[in-house]
Coordinates of C-alpha atoms in Angstrom, one line a residue:
M113 CA 63.0 16.7 -103.2
P114 CA 59.7 17.0 -101.4
N115 CA 58.5 20.6 -100.8
S116 CA 57.5 21.9 -97.4
L117 CA 53.8 21.1 -97.9
T118 CA 54.5 17.5 -98.7
L119 CA 56.7 17.2 -95.6
L120 CA 54.0 18.7 -93.4
R121 CA 51.5 16.2 -94.8
L122 CA 54.0 13.3 -94.3
C123 CA 54.6 14.4 -90.7
A124 CA 50.9 14.6 -90.1
L125 CA 50.4 11.1 -91.5
L126 CA 53.2 9.7 -89.3
M127 CA 51.6 11.3 -86.2
L128 CA 48.3 9.5 -87.1
L129 CA 50.1 6.2 -87.6
A130 CA 52.2 6.4 -84.5
P131 CA 50.8 4.4 -81.5
L132 CA 49.0 6.5 -78.9
P133 CA 49.8 6.1 -75.2
L134 CA 47.7 3.2 -73.9
R135 CA 45.0 4.3 -71.5
A136 CA 44.8 2.4 -68.2
E137 CA 42.3 -0.4 -68.2
A138 CA 39.2 0.3 -66.1
V139 CA 40.0 -2.7 -63.8
D140 CA 43.4 -1.1 -63.1
E141 CA 41.9 2.2 -62.4
L142 CA 39.4 0.6 -60.0
L143 CA 42.1 -1.3 -58.2
Q144 CA 44.2 1.8 -57.9
A145 CA 41.3 3.7 -56.4
L146 CA 40.5 1.0 -53.9
Q147 CA 44.1 0.1 -53.0
P148 CA 44.5 2.9 -50.3
I149 CA 41.3 1.7 -48.5
E150 CA 42.3 -0.8 -45.9
R151 CA 39.3 -0.3 -43.7
L152 CA 36.1 1.6 -44.1
Q153 CA 32.9 2.1 -42.0
G154 CA 29.9 4.3 -42.2
E155 CA 26.2 4.5 -42.7
F156 CA 24.1 3.5 -45.7
Q157 CA 20.6 4.1 -47.2
Q158 CA 19.3 1.3 -49.5
R159 CA 16.4 1.4 -51.9
Q160 CA 15.2 -1.6 -53.9
Y161 CA 13.3 -1.2 -57.2
A162 CA 11.3 -3.8 -59.0
A163 CA 11.8 -4.4 -62.7
D164 CA 9.0 -1.9 -63.5
G165 CA 10.8 0.8 -61.6
D166 CA 8.5 0.8 -58.5
V167 CA 10.2 1.1 -55.1
V168 CA 9.5 -2.2 -53.2
S169 CA 11.6 -1.6 -50.1
E170 CA 13.8 0.9 -48.2
S171 CA 16.3 0.3 -45.4
E172 CA 19.1 2.0 -43.6
G173 CA 21.9 1.0 -41.2
R174 CA 25.7 0.7 -40.8
F175 CA 28.5 -1.2 -42.4
R176 CA 32.1 -2.1 -41.8
L177 CA 34.8 -3.3 -44.2
L178 CA 38.3 -4.6 -43.6
R179 CA 40.3 -5.6 -46.6
P180 CA 40.8 -8.2 -47.7
G181 CA 37.9 -10.5 -46.9
Y182 CA 36.0 -9.0 -43.9
F183 CA 32.7 -7.1 -43.8
A184 CA 29.6 -6.5 -41.7
W185 CA 26.3 -5.1 -43.1
E186 CA 23.8 -4.2 -40.4
I187 CA 20.2 -3.2 -41.3
R188 CA 18.7 -1.2 -38.4
A189 CA 15.4 -0.1 -40.0
P190 CA 12.7 -1.0 -40.8
D191 CA 13.8 -4.4 -39.6
S192 CA 16.9 -5.8 -37.9
Q193 CA 19.4 -8.0 -39.8
L194 CA 23.1 -8.6 -39.7
I195 CA 25.2 -10.0 -42.5
I196 CA 28.8 -10.6 -41.5
A197 CA 31.7 -12.3 -43.4
N198 CA 35.2 -13.4 -42.4
R199 CA 37.7 -15.7 -44.2
D200 CA 35.6 -18.8 -43.5
Y201 CA 31.9 -18.1 -43.4
L202 CA 29.2 -15.7 -44.5
W203 CA 26.6 -15.3 -41.7
H204 CA 23.1 -13.9 -42.0
H205 CA 21.3 -13.2 -38.7
D206 CA 17.7 -12.2 -39.0
R207 CA 17.0 -10.8 -35.6
D208 CA 13.3 -10.4 -36.1
L209 CA 12.8 -14.0 -37.2
E210 CA 15.5 -15.3 -34.8
T211 CA 17.2 -17.3 -37.6
V212 CA 20.9 -17.7 -38.5
T213 CA 22.1 -18.9 -41.9
R214 CA 25.8 -19.8 -42.5
R215 CA 27.4 -20.7 -45.8
P216 CA 31.1 -21.3 -46.5
V217 CA 33.0 -18.5 -48.4
V218 CA 35.5 -20.8 -50.0
G219 CA 34.2 -22.4 -53.2
S220 CA 31.1 -20.1 -53.4
E221 CA 30.6 -18.2 -56.6
A222 CA 27.7 -16.1 -55.3
M223 CA 29.7 -13.2 -53.9
T224 CA 27.9 -10.3 -52.4
P225 CA 28.8 -6.7 -53.6
L226 CA 30.8 -6.0 -50.4
Q227 CA 32.7 -9.2 -50.8
V228 CA 33.8 -7.9 -54.2
L229 CA 35.0 -4.7 -52.7
G230 CA 36.7 -6.5 -49.9
G231 CA 38.3 -9.2 -52.0
D232 CA 41.7 -9.4 -53.7
S233 CA 42.7 -8.1 -57.1
E234 CA 43.3 -11.6 -58.5
A235 CA 39.7 -12.6 -57.9
L236 CA 38.4 -9.3 -59.4
R237 CA 40.4 -9.7 -62.6
R238 CA 39.5 -13.4 -62.9
D239 CA 35.8 -13.3 -62.2
Y240 CA 34.6 -9.9 -63.6
T241 CA 34.9 -7.6 -66.5
V242 CA 35.1 -3.9 -65.7
H243 CA 34.2 -0.8 -67.7
R244 CA 33.1 2.8 -67.3
D245 CA 29.6 3.9 -68.0
E246 CA 28.4 7.3 -69.2
Q247 CA 28.3 8.5 -65.6
Q248 CA 31.9 7.4 -65.2
R249 CA 30.9 4.8 -62.7
F250 CA 32.9 1.5 -62.6
V251 CA 30.6 -1.3 -63.8
L252 CA 31.5 -4.8 -62.8
V253 CA 29.9 -7.7 -64.8
P254 CA 30.5 -11.3 -63.6
T255 CA 32.0 -13.6 -66.2
G256 CA 30.4 -16.7 -64.7
T257 CA 26.8 -17.8 -64.3
G258 CA 26.8 -18.4 -60.5
S259 CA 27.1 -14.8 -59.2
G260 CA 24.5 -13.4 -56.9
F261 CA 24.1 -10.3 -59.2
R262 CA 24.2 -9.4 -62.9
E263 CA 25.8 -6.0 -62.7
L264 CA 27.4 -3.8 -60.1
A265 CA 28.0 -0.1 -60.7
L266 CA 30.3 1.6 -58.2
S267 CA 30.4 5.4 -57.8
L268 CA 33.7 6.9 -56.6
A269 CA 35.1 10.4 -56.0
G270 CA 38.8 9.9 -55.9
N271 CA 39.3 7.2 -53.3
T272 CA 35.9 7.8 -51.7
I273 CA 33.1 5.3 -52.3
L274 CA 29.9 7.3 -52.7
G275 CA 27.5 4.5 -53.5
M276 CA 26.6 1.3 -55.4
E277 CA 23.9 0.2 -57.8
V278 CA 23.3 -3.5 -58.0
R279 CA 21.1 -5.2 -60.7
D280 CA 20.1 -8.7 -59.9
N281 CA 19.3 -11.6 -62.2
L282 CA 15.6 -10.7 -62.1
N283 CA 16.4 -7.2 -63.4
Q284 CA 15.6 -5.6 -60.0
R285 CA 17.8 -2.8 -58.8
V286 CA 19.2 -1.9 -55.4
V287 CA 20.6 1.6 -55.0
I288 CA 22.9 2.2 -52.0
T289 CA 24.2 5.6 -50.8
F290 CA 27.0 5.8 -48.3
S291 CA 27.5 8.6 -45.7
A292 CA 29.5 9.4 -42.6
L293 CA 32.5 7.5 -44.0
D294 CA 35.4 6.7 -41.7
T295 CA 38.7 5.2 -42.9
Q296 CA 40.8 5.9 -39.8
T297 CA 39.2 4.0 -36.9
P298 CA 41.2 0.8 -36.3
M299 CA 39.6 -2.6 -36.9
T300 CA 40.8 -6.2 -36.4
P301 CA 39.7 -9.5 -38.0
A302 CA 38.5 -10.6 -34.5
E303 CA 35.7 -8.0 -34.7
F304 CA 34.1 -10.0 -37.6
D305 CA 33.8 -13.3 -35.6
F306 CA 30.2 -14.3 -35.1
A307 CA 28.5 -16.7 -32.6
P308 CA 24.8 -17.5 -33.1
P309 CA 22.7 -16.3 -30.2
P310 CA 21.0 -18.9 -27.9
G311 CA 17.6 -20.0 -29.2
A312 CA 18.1 -19.0 -32.8
D313 CA 17.1 -21.5 -35.5
L314 CA 20.3 -22.5 -37.4
F315 CA 20.6 -23.3 -41.1
Y316 CA 24.1 -24.3 -42.1
Q317 CA 24.9 -25.0 -45.8
A318 CA 27.3 -27.9 -46.4
E319 CA 31.0 -27.2 -46.5

Protein backbone atom coordinates (compact mmCIF):
# COMPACT_ATOMS: atom_id res chain seq x y z
CA MET A 1 0.00 0.00 0.00
CA PRO A 2 1.56 3.31 -0.96
CA ASN A 3 2.65 5.58 1.86
CA SER A 4 1.52 9.20 2.22
CA LEU A 5 4.63 10.59 0.48
CA THR A 6 4.04 8.38 -2.55
CA LEU A 7 0.41 9.49 -2.72
CA LEU A 8 1.43 13.14 -2.60
CA ARG A 9 3.88 12.56 -5.41
CA LEU A 10 1.24 10.72 -7.43
CA CYS A 11 -1.27 13.55 -6.92
CA ALA A 12 1.33 16.10 -7.97
CA LEU A 13 2.08 14.08 -11.12
CA LEU A 14 -1.61 13.82 -11.98
CA MET A 15 -1.99 17.58 -11.55
CA LEU A 16 0.86 18.14 -14.00
CA LEU A 17 -0.62 15.73 -16.51
CA ALA A 18 -4.16 17.10 -16.24
CA PRO A 19 -5.14 19.44 -19.11
CA LEU A 20 -5.00 23.10 -18.17
CA PRO A 21 -7.94 25.39 -18.98
CA LEU A 22 -7.47 26.67 -22.51
CA ARG A 23 -6.59 30.36 -22.78
CA ALA A 24 -8.71 32.33 -25.21
CA GLU A 25 -7.08 32.84 -28.59
CA ALA A 26 -5.82 36.36 -29.26
CA VAL A 27 -8.24 36.77 -32.17
CA ASP A 28 -11.16 35.93 -29.85
CA GLU A 29 -9.92 38.44 -27.27
CA LEU A 30 -9.64 41.11 -29.95
CA LEU A 31 -13.11 40.46 -31.34
CA GLN A 32 -14.54 40.48 -27.84
CA ALA A 33 -12.91 43.86 -27.15
CA LEU A 34 -14.13 45.35 -30.43
CA GLN A 35 -17.63 43.87 -30.31
CA PRO A 36 -19.21 46.63 -28.15
CA ILE A 37 -17.89 49.34 -30.50
CA GLU A 38 -20.67 49.99 -33.01
CA ARG A 39 -19.56 53.52 -33.83
CA LEU A 40 -16.52 55.59 -32.98
CA GLN A 41 -15.19 59.02 -33.84
CA GLY A 42 -12.44 61.25 -32.60
CA GLU A 43 -9.17 62.94 -33.43
CA PHE A 44 -5.86 61.44 -34.48
CA GLN A 45 -2.20 62.34 -34.70
CA GLN A 46 -0.13 60.40 -37.21
CA ARG A 47 3.63 60.15 -37.57
CA GLN A 48 5.40 58.24 -40.35
CA TYR A 49 8.91 56.82 -39.91
CA ALA A 50 11.29 55.68 -42.64
CA ALA A 51 13.03 52.31 -42.42
CA ASP A 52 16.04 54.00 -40.76
CA GLY A 53 13.83 55.48 -38.02
CA ASP A 54 13.74 59.08 -39.26
CA VAL A 55 10.42 60.92 -39.13
CA VAL A 56 9.34 61.66 -42.70
CA SER A 57 5.88 63.16 -42.15
CA GLU A 58 3.38 64.19 -39.49
CA SER A 59 -0.33 64.88 -39.82
CA GLU A 60 -3.49 65.26 -37.76
CA GLY A 61 -7.21 65.22 -38.29
CA ARG A 62 -10.47 63.48 -37.46
CA PHE A 63 -11.95 60.05 -38.13
CA ARG A 64 -15.33 58.31 -38.00
CA LEU A 65 -16.05 54.58 -37.90
CA LEU A 66 -19.39 52.78 -38.19
CA ARG A 67 -19.27 49.01 -38.02
CA PRO A 68 -19.33 47.04 -40.10
CA GLY A 69 -17.80 48.51 -43.21
CA TYR A 70 -17.95 52.32 -42.98
CA PHE A 71 -15.20 54.79 -42.11
CA ALA A 72 -13.93 58.28 -42.87
CA TRP A 73 -10.34 59.50 -42.32
CA GLU A 74 -9.87 63.24 -42.76
CA ILE A 75 -6.41 64.80 -42.68
CA ARG A 76 -6.66 68.49 -41.81
CA ALA A 77 -2.98 69.44 -41.42
CA PRO A 78 -0.49 69.94 -42.95
CA ASP A 79 -2.53 69.21 -46.09
CA SER A 80 -6.20 68.38 -46.70
CA GLN A 81 -7.29 64.87 -47.68
CA LEU A 82 -10.33 62.68 -47.16
CA ILE A 83 -10.48 58.89 -47.30
CA ILE A 84 -13.99 57.52 -47.02
CA ALA A 85 -15.37 54.00 -47.39
CA ASN A 86 -18.80 52.47 -47.62
CA ARG A 87 -19.99 49.00 -48.65
CA ASP A 88 -19.25 49.68 -52.33
CA TYR A 89 -16.25 51.96 -52.75
CA LEU A 90 -13.15 53.37 -51.13
CA TRP A 91 -12.73 57.04 -52.08
CA HIS A 92 -9.61 59.20 -51.73
CA HIS A 93 -10.10 62.93 -52.21
CA ASP A 94 -6.93 65.01 -52.27
CA ARG A 95 -8.33 68.49 -51.85
CA ASP A 96 -5.04 70.26 -52.51
CA LEU A 97 -4.44 68.44 -55.80
CA GLU A 98 -8.17 68.40 -56.64
CA THR A 99 -8.09 64.68 -57.47
CA VAL A 100 -10.52 61.88 -56.57
CA THR A 101 -9.58 58.19 -56.72
CA ARG A 102 -12.19 55.45 -56.38
CA ARG A 103 -11.67 51.72 -56.10
CA PRO A 104 -14.20 48.96 -55.40
CA VAL A 105 -14.19 47.40 -51.95
CA VAL A 106 -15.46 43.99 -53.05
CA GLY A 107 -12.69 41.76 -54.34
CA SER A 108 -9.90 44.02 -53.11
CA GLU A 109 -7.29 42.44 -50.85
CA ALA A 110 -5.48 45.68 -50.00
CA MET A 111 -7.53 46.58 -46.94
CA THR A 112 -6.65 49.67 -44.97
CA PRO A 113 -6.19 49.40 -41.18
CA LEU A 114 -9.53 51.10 -40.49
CA GLN A 115 -11.27 48.68 -42.84
CA VAL A 116 -9.85 45.88 -40.71
CA LEU A 117 -11.30 47.43 -37.56
CA GLY A 118 -14.62 48.11 -39.24
CA GLY A 119 -14.90 44.72 -40.91
CA ASP A 120 -16.58 41.53 -39.84
CA SER A 121 -15.18 38.75 -37.68
CA GLU A 122 -15.21 36.19 -40.51
CA ALA A 123 -12.85 38.28 -42.65
CA LEU A 124 -10.58 38.92 -39.67
CA ARG A 125 -10.29 35.21 -38.89
CA ARG A 126 -9.83 34.28 -42.55
CA ASP A 127 -7.31 36.88 -43.66
CA TYR A 128 -5.14 37.52 -40.57
CA THR A 129 -3.26 35.83 -37.79
CA VAL A 130 -3.46 37.60 -34.43
CA HIS A 131 -1.10 37.46 -31.46
CA ARG A 132 -0.06 39.56 -28.48
CA ASP A 133 3.34 41.24 -28.38
CA GLU A 134 5.47 42.09 -25.34
CA GLN A 135 3.51 45.33 -24.89
CA GLN A 136 0.25 43.34 -24.85
CA ARG A 137 -0.84 44.93 -28.12
CA PHE A 138 -2.88 42.91 -30.58
CA VAL A 139 -0.71 42.29 -33.65
CA LEU A 140 -2.47 41.44 -36.93
CA VAL A 141 -0.42 39.86 -39.71
CA PRO A 142 -2.05 39.33 -43.13
CA THR A 143 -1.98 35.74 -44.32
CA GLY A 144 -2.07 36.71 -48.01
CA THR A 145 0.37 38.65 -50.17
CA GLY A 146 -1.98 41.37 -51.44
CA SER A 147 -2.48 43.35 -48.26
CA GLY A 148 -1.61 47.03 -48.10
CA PHE A 149 0.47 46.52 -44.94
CA ARG A 150 2.73 43.90 -43.40
CA GLU A 151 1.74 44.22 -39.76
CA LEU A 152 -0.76 46.15 -37.65
CA ALA A 153 -0.35 46.55 -33.88
CA LEU A 154 -3.46 47.73 -32.04
CA SER A 155 -3.30 49.24 -28.54
CA LEU A 156 -6.42 48.83 -26.40
CA ALA A 157 -7.38 49.68 -22.84
CA GLY A 158 -10.46 47.59 -22.23
CA ASN A 159 -12.78 48.52 -25.09
CA THR A 160 -10.99 51.81 -25.79
CA ILE A 161 -8.77 52.03 -28.87
CA LEU A 162 -5.70 54.05 -27.88
CA GLY A 163 -3.72 53.85 -31.10
CA MET A 164 -2.26 51.80 -33.93
CA GLU A 165 1.17 51.12 -35.37
CA VAL A 166 1.27 50.04 -39.00
CA ARG A 167 4.35 48.60 -40.70
CA ASP A 168 4.20 48.57 -44.49
CA ASN A 169 5.89 46.32 -47.02
CA LEU A 170 8.86 48.71 -47.28
CA ASN A 171 9.45 48.45 -43.49
CA GLN A 172 8.20 51.98 -42.90
CA ARG A 173 6.14 52.61 -39.76
CA VAL A 174 3.08 54.78 -39.20
CA VAL A 175 2.23 55.47 -35.55
CA ILE A 176 -1.29 56.76 -34.88
CA THR A 177 -2.57 58.09 -31.55
CA PHE A 178 -6.29 58.64 -30.94
CA SER A 179 -7.90 61.21 -28.64
CA ALA A 180 -11.27 62.83 -27.86
CA LEU A 181 -13.00 59.52 -28.56
CA ASP A 182 -16.80 59.45 -28.82
CA THR A 183 -18.84 56.24 -28.99
CA GLN A 184 -22.24 57.80 -28.28
CA THR A 185 -23.03 60.26 -31.09
CA PRO A 186 -25.36 58.53 -33.60
CA MET A 187 -24.19 57.86 -37.18
CA THR A 188 -25.91 56.45 -40.25
CA PRO A 189 -24.51 54.78 -43.39
CA ALA A 190 -25.77 57.72 -45.46
CA GLU A 191 -23.14 59.92 -43.81
CA PHE A 192 -20.47 57.89 -45.63
CA ASP A 193 -21.81 58.55 -49.11
CA PHE A 194 -19.46 60.59 -51.28
CA ALA A 195 -19.93 62.63 -54.45
CA PRO A 196 -16.84 64.01 -56.23
CA PRO A 197 -16.78 67.82 -56.23
CA PRO A 198 -17.16 69.61 -59.58
CA GLY A 199 -13.88 70.14 -61.38
CA ALA A 200 -11.93 67.38 -59.64
CA ASP A 201 -9.85 65.00 -61.76
CA LEU A 202 -11.35 61.51 -61.42
CA PHE A 203 -9.45 58.23 -61.42
CA TYR A 204 -11.70 55.18 -61.20
CA GLN A 205 -10.27 51.70 -60.88
CA ALA A 206 -12.09 48.93 -62.78
CA GLU A 207 -14.90 47.10 -61.03
